[in-house]
Amino acid sequence: MDINGTRFHLCTGENYWEPLLRERSVKGLWWDRERRSLGLIPHIVQIGRRPGENILTPGDRRGAARDYFGNIYWIGDDQRHVVVLPSGTEDAGDFWAVNDLFSIPQNRQEQALFQPEAQPVHAIPLLRGLAVTKRHYMVVGTLEPCGLLLFDLHAGGTPLWMRWPEETSFSPFDICASADGGVWILDRDASGENASIWKLDCHLRVEPVDDRYRVFQLAYEKLFSPEGEESHARGARYLPEPNYLDGGSPLPVHNPCAVESLGDGSLLVLAESESGKYSIIHRFRRSDEINRIELEGEILSRVLREPNLSGHDMAFVGEETELPGTAAGTLTIVGRDGNQAYAFAVFADGGNFDIRILPRYIPMRRFGGKALLAGPAGALYDIGKRWFPLAEQPRRRYESGEEIDGLVFDGKEPGCVWHRIVLDASIPAGTSVTFESRCDDDKEALIYRQWLAEPALVLRGNGSEVVHYEPFTKRELTSDGTGTWELLIRNAKGRRLELRMRLSGNGRATPRVRALRVYYPRFSYLEKYLPAVYRENQISAGFLERYLANVEGIFSDLEQHVASFHDLLDTRTAPPEYLEWLANLLGMMLSSEWSQARRRLFVDNAVMLFRRRGTQIGMRALLRLALEPCPDETVFDELRTGQSCTPLGRAGGASIRIIERYLYRHLPGVSIGDPTEPGELKTTVVSNTLSERGTFLRLNERYRRFLRMRYSQGMQTQETTPIEALNAEWDTHYVAFTEIEFTPQARNPPPCVLTGCFFYDASRR
């Protein structure tokens, strides 16, 4: 509501526009989450398959991962070695080879005393699937024999080969790191059948999915046994069973090819549809499938010309979320042609799973098909022995135009005169936003009214009409046509108002509407301030009404700013840029390192701090305000009561030592205490006694050192020793300085006492 009592209806946000677009069956508009605005639907340019171009197959997959330090590991083309690309370099090299598992020591003395006469011939396994865990372990799958190689990337050394029983027909295909420090393993054969999911915990132990175990009877030969006894022994081994995907509920998973872990502990599985024409994303939590998203139809048709996507691999780059138990990020899927990648915005919250394609054109050049790799800033793909980030190309294509009606508003009273329409929008050159309206007191009668075109929108020069509201950032305001637009509704009178909004573009750009405000009822200068004679002629009165409405809009803005001036003096409502001004009124300067909340707290309590300046509680409040990570109003409780509520203690998580360096204080700073000592702040009393100079033994030691230096400088001849010079002046018979003790005396002292006074004064400086 403005200063004249004019109210407005607000239309903004995804929760308002998306349901309305579905209700009105509008296909050409969408709510852009990245820019938080309503605009024309974009179209992603799709790269067609060239004649003779090969299609990527699951056999092209190898597996790759990036560790915390930026080193990239992947399985070589021959599936017999692991390649590494160190961070910051462009030259890749071999990290480890399968033959290292069966290397024979060259020095015969290094071999064991007991060994077979002939070395056994080992089956050299193939490598497939690779991941690096959060604890910096690398897990690599092996085939024939099946198992996992566990590399400690911190300590180095030979990997641990964790073999699977042959009865399990374990065949790792894809491995991804899980949020808890373990890994997920996709187990499938070459045909894509008999697929299952294995889970390893943070200690790389097989984790049961549904507390189901399989018992294996293991037979092994004893090396030593009594004569006549069977040389074979049997034992049982328990292995948790995986999550079998082929017999899943409610529908089986066909030909899975990739897995990715979300931050909430759930797992995404990329698989084929039964027809094989598109892919399906399955979301699992343990063994239960909780979501299934088909990559065809409506989810893609709004931005893709061919609304089906068959994926080769995927990579997920997570984002931080404020709510626990949720996951968000960008899921990138590359098609089987290897020419283009598609980005999806993902948000998971319990059983809810929202996935939405992003209008990004991401071409790929000479993709080798080994893997998509999740990096800190986005996904990477391989070209030979190099890895490059996926780069979006700014080639946007938009619908030429679309309109939406059904924007119905209630004026609360019959015969309401609707005032104006205000848009927070970006309308670049070549685009436009136009309105049509119809009005009636009866909502059901609106469909019988004719649409009336409204005037063109005009960009306001002084920003938003809402006081202290900035709809756009300074960077966004640099774009052409960005700001607050408005138009005056001409002849809309009635309780119900319906608007039809049309967004038009040239195919290369789109208008973006962030918020729509419809003001009602009109505050009429003609009715309030002019005589009745100005209202006698209906035609001239209508013109004068609309003309004065423009003037009313200008004056209302000025009056609104004047009426809300008190908001600038209140630290709770003052804009951030006014805090410096408020501090200057009080003769203060704010630290540039302080947060906005800390600045507001300081200015709000500046008067109390000034009144208590120099006092113990005032200094304590200032220290807490400056050093505590999250200061609040409790910092100033002592200032309000005038009494010390708490002892001087820790502020900002560290002990504080306060040393006052005034001219009248000669106490050395070291006597204040050790600042690293635990506990609360300590108060040291400054006095004229010698107690704060140290113990008696310490004073004597310092005093003797002072005397030796003093009388060494004052010796008359080289034959005279310092102790002899002292005895001559003091009229004493000391043999060594160790016999002298410090004893200050009263007034009119002998030379020995005067020397002691000099030492006393020197120790105070």
mmCIF file of C-alpha atoms in Angstrom, residues 374-531:
data_model
loop_
_atom_site.group_PDB
_atom_site.id
_atom_site.type_symbol
_atom_site.label_atom_id
_atom_site.label_comp_id
_atom_site.label_asym_id
_atom_site.label_seq_id
_atom_site.Cartn_x
_atom_site.Cartn_y
_atom_site.Cartn_z
ATOM 1 C CA ALA A 374 32.908 -34.502 -12.099
ATOM 2 C CA GLY A 375 35.179 -31.561 -11.324
ATOM 3 C CA PRO A 376 34.863 -28.757 -8.763
ATOM 4 C CA ALA A 377 33.444 -26.302 -11.331
ATOM 5 C CA GLY A 378 31.661 -28.704 -13.666
ATOM 6 C CA ALA A 379 32.025 -31.871 -15.706
ATOM 7 C CA LEU A 380 35.082 -32.778 -17.802
ATOM 8 C CA TYR A 381 35.458 -35.095 -20.799
ATOM 9 C CA ASP A 382 38.416 -36.835 -22.426
ATOM 10 C CA ILE A 383 40.166 -36.129 -25.714
ATOM 11 C CA GLY A 384 43.053 -38.551 -26.047
ATOM 12 C CA LYS A 385 45.143 -38.155 -22.897
ATOM 13 C CA ARG A 386 43.767 -34.740 -22.006
ATOM 14 C CA TRP A 387 40.674 -33.713 -20.058
ATOM 15 C CA PHE A 388 38.739 -30.563 -20.865
ATOM 16 C CA PRO A 389 35.819 -28.895 -19.062
ATOM 17 C CA LEU A 390 32.455 -28.818 -20.756
ATOM 18 C CA ALA A 391 31.886 -25.277 -21.999
ATOM 19 C CA GLU A 392 28.497 -23.745 -22.706
ATOM 20 C CA GLN A 393 28.230 -21.873 -25.998
ATOM 21 C CA PRO A 394 25.926 -18.800 -25.936
ATOM 22 C CA ARG A 395 23.721 -19.773 -28.858
ATOM 23 C CA ARG A 396 20.262 -19.306 -27.428
ATOM 24 C CA ARG A 397 17.150 -19.662 -29.558
ATOM 25 C CA TYR A 398 13.772 -18.612 -28.197
ATOM 26 C CA GLU A 399 10.147 -18.747 -29.157
ATOM 27 C CA SER A 400 9.105 -15.739 -31.213
ATOM 28 C CA GLY A 401 6.181 -14.963 -28.931
ATOM 29 C CA GLU A 402 3.642 -16.331 -26.475
ATOM 30 C CA GLU A 403 0.789 -14.959 -24.426
ATOM 31 C CA ILE A 404 -0.905 -15.917 -21.208
ATOM 32 C CA ASP A 405 -4.351 -14.904 -20.011
ATOM 33 C CA GLY A 406 -6.286 -15.818 -16.910
ATOM 34 C CA LEU A 407 -4.534 -13.230 -14.731
ATOM 35 C CA VAL A 408 -7.652 -12.393 -12.697
ATOM 36 C CA PHE A 409 -7.522 -9.920 -9.791
ATOM 37 C CA ASP A 410 -10.065 -8.841 -7.174
ATOM 38 C CA GLY A 411 -10.609 -5.117 -6.497
ATOM 39 C CA LYS A 412 -12.500 -5.824 -3.225
ATOM 40 C CA GLU A 413 -15.392 -3.450 -4.083
ATOM 41 C CA PRO A 414 -17.817 -2.929 -7.015
ATOM 42 C CA GLY A 415 -16.868 -0.264 -9.514
ATOM 43 C CA CYS A 416 -13.188 -0.324 -8.550
ATOM 44 C CA VAL A 417 -11.057 1.900 -10.792
ATOM 45 C CA TRP A 418 -7.824 0.027 -11.547
ATOM 46 C CA HIS A 419 -4.783 2.274 -11.456
ATOM 47 C CA ARG A 420 -1.584 0.986 -13.084
ATOM 48 C CA ILE A 421 0.587 -2.023 -13.935
ATOM 49 C CA VAL A 422 4.217 -2.141 -12.812
ATOM 50 C CA LEU A 423 6.788 -4.687 -14.039
ATOM 51 C CA ASP A 424 10.233 -5.504 -12.696
ATOM 52 C CA ALA A 425 11.587 -6.761 -15.986
ATOM 53 C CA SER A 426 14.377 -6.830 -18.528
ATOM 54 C CA ILE A 427 13.075 -5.932 -21.992
ATOM 55 C CA PRO A 428 16.058 -5.730 -24.376
ATOM 56 C CA ALA A 429 15.950 -4.305 -27.872
ATOM 57 C CA GLY A 430 13.903 -6.414 -30.269
ATOM 58 C CA THR A 431 11.562 -7.691 -27.548
ATOM 59 C CA SER A 432 8.384 -6.362 -25.980
ATOM 60 C CA VAL A 433 5.757 -6.984 -23.308
ATOM 61 C CA THR A 434 2.195 -5.840 -24.007
ATOM 62 C CA PHE A 435 -1.048 -6.048 -22.031
ATOM 63 C CA GLU A 436 -4.747 -6.287 -22.764
ATOM 64 C CA SER A 437 -7.447 -5.996 -20.112
ATOM 65 C CA ARG A 438 -11.130 -6.543 -19.531
ATOM 66 C CA CYS A 439 -13.125 -5.713 -16.428
ATOM 67 C CA ASP A 440 -16.500 -6.473 -14.814
ATOM 68 C CA ASP A 441 -18.053 -6.682 -11.380
ATOM 69 C CA ASP A 442 -19.036 -10.304 -12.010
ATOM 70 C CA LYS A 443 -16.197 -12.775 -12.466
ATOM 71 C CA GLU A 444 -18.337 -15.096 -14.602
ATOM 72 C CA ALA A 445 -19.146 -12.246 -16.999
ATOM 73 C CA LEU A 446 -15.499 -11.535 -17.842
ATOM 74 C CA ILE A 447 -15.518 -13.979 -20.756
ATOM 75 C CA TYR A 448 -18.184 -11.879 -22.495
ATOM 76 C CA ARG A 449 -16.179 -8.663 -22.314
ATOM 77 C CA GLN A 450 -13.964 -7.443 -25.133
ATOM 78 C CA TRP A 451 -10.214 -7.199 -24.671
ATOM 79 C CA LEU A 452 -8.915 -3.615 -24.616
ATOM 80 C CA ALA A 453 -5.290 -2.860 -25.502
ATOM 81 C CA GLU A 454 -3.334 -0.998 -22.849
ATOM 82 C CA PRO A 455 -0.632 1.632 -23.522
ATOM 83 C CA ALA A 456 3.002 0.670 -24.015
ATOM 84 C CA LEU A 457 5.213 0.195 -20.994
ATOM 85 C CA VAL A 458 7.562 3.012 -19.984
ATOM 86 C CA LEU A 459 10.860 2.499 -18.135
ATOM 87 C CA ARG A 460 10.949 4.424 -14.857
ATOM 88 C CA GLY A 461 13.985 6.621 -14.366
ATOM 89 C CA ASN A 462 14.100 6.457 -10.561
ATOM 90 C CA GLY A 463 13.844 2.709 -10.061
ATOM 91 C CA SER A 464 11.154 0.803 -8.234
ATOM 92 C CA GLU A 465 8.128 2.589 -6.802
ATOM 93 C CA VAL A 466 8.424 0.475 -3.626
ATOM 94 C CA VAL A 467 10.570 2.323 -1.102
ATOM 95 C CA HIS A 468 13.937 0.699 -0.244
ATOM 96 C CA TYR A 469 13.278 -2.175 -2.674
ATOM 97 C CA GLU A 470 15.909 -3.059 -5.276
ATOM 98 C CA PRO A 471 14.632 -5.774 -7.637
ATOM 99 C CA PHE A 472 17.921 -6.021 -9.558
ATOM 100 C CA THR A 473 21.586 -6.068 -8.660
ATOM 101 C CA LYS A 474 23.974 -3.409 -9.930
ATOM 102 C CA ARG A 475 25.375 -5.876 -12.431
ATOM 103 C CA GLU A 476 21.926 -6.728 -13.765
ATOM 104 C CA LEU A 477 21.071 -3.045 -14.156
ATOM 105 C CA THR A 478 23.903 -2.671 -16.666
ATOM 106 C CA SER A 479 21.903 -4.751 -19.166
ATOM 107 C CA ASP A 480 19.874 -2.872 -21.739
ATOM 108 C CA GLY A 481 16.219 -2.409 -20.809
ATOM 109 C CA THR A 482 16.518 -3.692 -17.240
ATOM 110 C CA GLY A 483 14.560 -1.899 -14.546
ATOM 111 C CA THR A 484 11.032 -1.104 -13.408
ATOM 112 C CA TRP A 485 8.473 -0.542 -16.180
ATOM 113 C CA GLU A 486 4.965 0.868 -15.764
ATOM 114 C CA LEU A 487 1.805 1.761 -17.653
ATOM 115 C CA LEU A 488 -1.429 3.515 -16.698
ATOM 116 C CA ILE A 489 -4.572 1.390 -17.021
ATOM 117 C CA ARG A 490 -6.930 3.465 -19.139
ATOM 118 C CA ASN A 491 -10.559 2.386 -18.754
ATOM 119 C CA ALA A 492 -10.796 -0.562 -16.353
ATOM 120 C CA LYS A 493 -13.673 -0.155 -13.905
ATOM 121 C CA GLY A 494 -15.168 -3.078 -12.009
ATOM 122 C CA ARG A 495 -14.395 -5.421 -9.154
ATOM 123 C CA ARG A 496 -12.791 -8.110 -11.337
ATOM 124 C CA LEU A 497 -9.890 -7.397 -13.685
ATOM 125 C CA GLU A 498 -8.420 -9.909 -16.122
ATOM 126 C CA LEU A 499 -5.143 -9.289 -17.905
ATOM 127 C CA ARG A 500 -3.634 -10.921 -20.953
ATOM 128 C CA MET A 501 0.134 -10.531 -21.173
ATOM 129 C CA ARG A 502 2.081 -11.178 -24.361
ATOM 130 C CA LEU A 503 5.852 -11.614 -24.502
ATOM 131 C CA SER A 504 7.429 -11.156 -27.937
ATOM 132 C CA GLY A 505 10.989 -11.536 -29.181
ATOM 133 C CA ASN A 506 13.150 -11.826 -32.273
ATOM 134 C CA GLY A 507 14.252 -15.414 -31.636
ATOM 135 C CA ARG A 508 17.646 -14.366 -30.257
ATOM 136 C CA ALA A 509 16.502 -12.586 -27.100
ATOM 137 C CA THR A 510 13.592 -12.751 -24.686
ATOM 138 C CA PRO A 511 11.973 -10.355 -22.231
ATOM 139 C CA ARG A 512 12.257 -11.467 -18.617
ATOM 140 C CA VAL A 513 9.567 -10.590 -16.102
ATOM 141 C CA ARG A 514 10.654 -10.891 -12.470
ATOM 142 C CA ALA A 515 7.570 -9.413 -10.789
ATOM 143 C CA LEU A 516 4.177 -8.007 -11.800
ATOM 144 C CA ARG A 517 2.258 -5.551 -9.605
ATOM 145 C CA VAL A 518 -1.304 -4.369 -10.342
ATOM 146 C CA TYR A 519 -2.367 -1.281 -8.321
ATOM 147 C CA TYR A 520 -5.936 -0.532 -7.227
ATOM 148 C CA PRO A 521 -8.036 1.549 -6.530
ATOM 149 C CA ARG A 522 -6.933 4.790 -8.151
ATOM 150 C CA PHE A 523 -6.538 7.815 -5.887
ATOM 151 C CA SER A 524 -8.371 10.434 -7.958
ATOM 152 C CA TYR A 525 -7.156 14.032 -7.818
ATOM 153 C CA LEU A 526 -10.223 14.916 -9.876
ATOM 154 C CA GLU A 527 -12.543 13.564 -7.172
ATOM 155 C CA LYS A 528 -10.564 14.778 -4.154
ATOM 156 C CA TYR A 529 -9.247 18.207 -5.088
ATOM 157 C CA LEU A 530 -11.123 19.714 -8.080
ATOM 158 C CA PRO A 531 -14.631 21.242 -8.154
#
